[in-house]
Amino acid sequence: MYEQIKLAYAADALEPVIGRETVETHHGKHHATYTTNLNAAAEKAGVADKPIEEVLANLDQISDAATRTAVLNNGGGFYNHNIYFEQLRAPRDDNRPTGAIAAQIDADFGSFDAFKEKMSGLAVGQFGSGWAWLSADAAGKLYLSQSANQENPISQGTGHTPLLTIDVWEHAYYLDYKNLRPKYVDEIWKIIDWDVVEKRYENR
Ligand SMILES: [Fe+2]
């Protein structure tokens, strides 16, 4: 059975960047529903015993189209939100990565600020609901990408390991920012837990 991650912080810990009500609804309702629906769909597809990464990388092995779509939508919703909520922490000024991931960001994008601008642009520019991603290949090279709805670099078949994501579904920011997605994306950099991102990079 798939279980959504428990938050390592209080629901109001991300304020003022993301408010308590958003966290409670987003994690407690949206993410919880994806998880419940994934468990039903994965059972139907006969893949419920497999790690979610393996399921999402092999969706073509689910022959029934409606079940495959249900596993993609709810499996992506489950996995993407685990990545998202695990990588957040209380706001910090001048919040930046350190260690190997910081060095690789400089190598691949020129500077942290250049990287941030590029990833923010992808998050703001994603048409409709979706996500922006930082991911790595096996050699450690970094990639930026977008995905629609509940797709991610795994379901898109890139073979890359997701390291960091920005949820740009309206439910992620509407209570706090209304229609101002660029403001939400600008603020979220204050609450990225770079220690979690660094660990994902080391374990890719
Ligand atoms: Fe979301």
mmCIF file of N, CA and C in Angstrom, residues 13-17 89-96 98 187-195:
data_model
loop_
_atom_site.group_PDB
_atom_site.id
_atom_site.type_symbol
_atom_site.label_atom_id
_atom_site.label_comp_id
_atom_site.label_asym_id
_atom_site.label_seq_id
_atom_site.Cartn_x
_atom_site.Cartn_y
_atom_site.Cartn_z
ATOM 1 N N ALA A 13 4.368 26.184 9.413
ATOM 2 C CA ALA A 13 5.825 26.423 9.441
ATOM 3 C C ALA A 13 6.345 27.119 8.188
ATOM 4 N N LEU A 14 5.590 27.046 7.098
ATOM 5 C CA LEU A 14 6.073 27.627 5.835
ATOM 6 C C LEU A 14 5.625 29.071 5.666
ATOM 7 N N GLU A 15 4.843 29.576 6.627
ATOM 8 C CA GLU A 15 4.343 30.952 6.538
ATOM 9 C C GLU A 15 5.496 31.936 6.678
ATOM 10 N N PRO A 16 5.464 33.101 6.004
ATOM 11 C CA PRO A 16 4.333 33.589 5.199
ATOM 12 C C PRO A 16 4.390 33.147 3.732
ATOM 13 N N VAL A 17 5.337 32.296 3.371
ATOM 14 C CA VAL A 17 5.452 31.921 1.952
ATOM 15 C C VAL A 17 4.245 31.093 1.516
ATOM 16 N N ARG A 89 10.860 23.606 3.891
ATOM 17 C CA ARG A 89 11.178 23.882 5.293
ATOM 18 C C ARG A 89 10.844 25.342 5.590
ATOM 19 N N ALA A 90 10.972 25.752 6.841
ATOM 20 C CA ALA A 90 10.652 27.128 7.236
ATOM 21 C C ALA A 90 11.516 28.121 6.441
ATOM 22 N N PRO A 91 10.968 29.316 6.180
ATOM 23 C CA PRO A 91 11.680 30.302 5.345
ATOM 24 C C PRO A 91 13.058 30.704 5.890
ATOM 25 N N ARG A 92 13.989 30.900 4.982
ATOM 26 C CA ARG A 92 15.324 31.416 5.330
ATOM 27 C C ARG A 92 15.671 32.503 4.335
ATOM 28 N N ASP A 93 16.368 33.525 4.831
ATOM 29 C CA ASP A 93 16.872 34.553 3.923
ATOM 30 C C ASP A 93 18.085 33.992 3.209
ATOM 31 N N ASP A 94 18.278 34.424 1.971
ATOM 32 C CA ASP A 94 19.421 33.978 1.174
ATOM 33 C C ASP A 94 19.569 32.453 1.234
ATOM 34 N N ASN A 95 18.486 31.760 0.961
ATOM 35 C CA ASN A 95 18.428 30.290 1.017
ATOM 36 C C ASN A 95 19.082 29.714 -0.241
ATOM 37 N N ARG A 96 20.224 29.052 -0.069
ATOM 38 C CA ARG A 96 20.984 28.541 -1.217
ATOM 39 C C ARG A 96 21.473 27.127 -0.971
ATOM 40 N N THR A 98 24.283 24.027 -0.884
ATOM 41 C CA THR A 98 25.719 23.902 -0.590
ATOM 42 C C THR A 98 26.158 22.543 -1.109
ATOM 43 N N GLU A 187 8.694 33.442 -4.389
ATOM 44 C CA GLU A 187 8.784 33.255 -2.930
ATOM 45 C C GLU A 187 9.218 31.843 -2.527
ATOM 46 N N ILE A 188 8.894 30.854 -3.340
ATOM 47 C CA ILE A 188 9.108 29.466 -2.906
ATOM 48 C C ILE A 188 10.595 29.137 -2.697
ATOM 49 N N TRP A 189 11.474 29.925 -3.340
ATOM 50 C CA TRP A 189 12.914 29.676 -3.167
ATOM 51 C C TRP A 189 13.368 29.853 -1.724
ATOM 52 N N LYS A 190 12.591 30.597 -0.931
ATOM 53 C CA LYS A 190 12.950 30.806 0.486
ATOM 54 C C LYS A 190 12.715 29.566 1.332
ATOM 55 N N ILE A 191 11.886 28.619 0.836
ATOM 56 C CA ILE A 191 11.521 27.465 1.671
ATOM 57 C C ILE A 191 11.973 26.126 1.079
ATOM 58 N N ILE A 192 12.896 26.160 0.117
ATOM 59 C CA ILE A 192 13.436 24.898 -0.414
ATOM 60 C C ILE A 192 14.450 24.333 0.580
ATOM 61 N N ASP A 193 14.246 23.080 0.968
ATOM 62 C CA ASP A 193 15.197 22.419 1.867
ATOM 63 C C ASP A 193 16.316 21.802 1.028
ATOM 64 N N TRP A 194 17.410 22.552 0.902
ATOM 65 C CA TRP A 194 18.509 22.114 0.031
ATOM 66 C C TRP A 194 19.234 20.887 0.577
ATOM 67 N N ASP A 195 19.085 20.618 1.872
ATOM 68 C CA ASP A 195 19.686 19.386 2.426
ATOM 69 C C ASP A 195 18.995 18.157 1.833
#
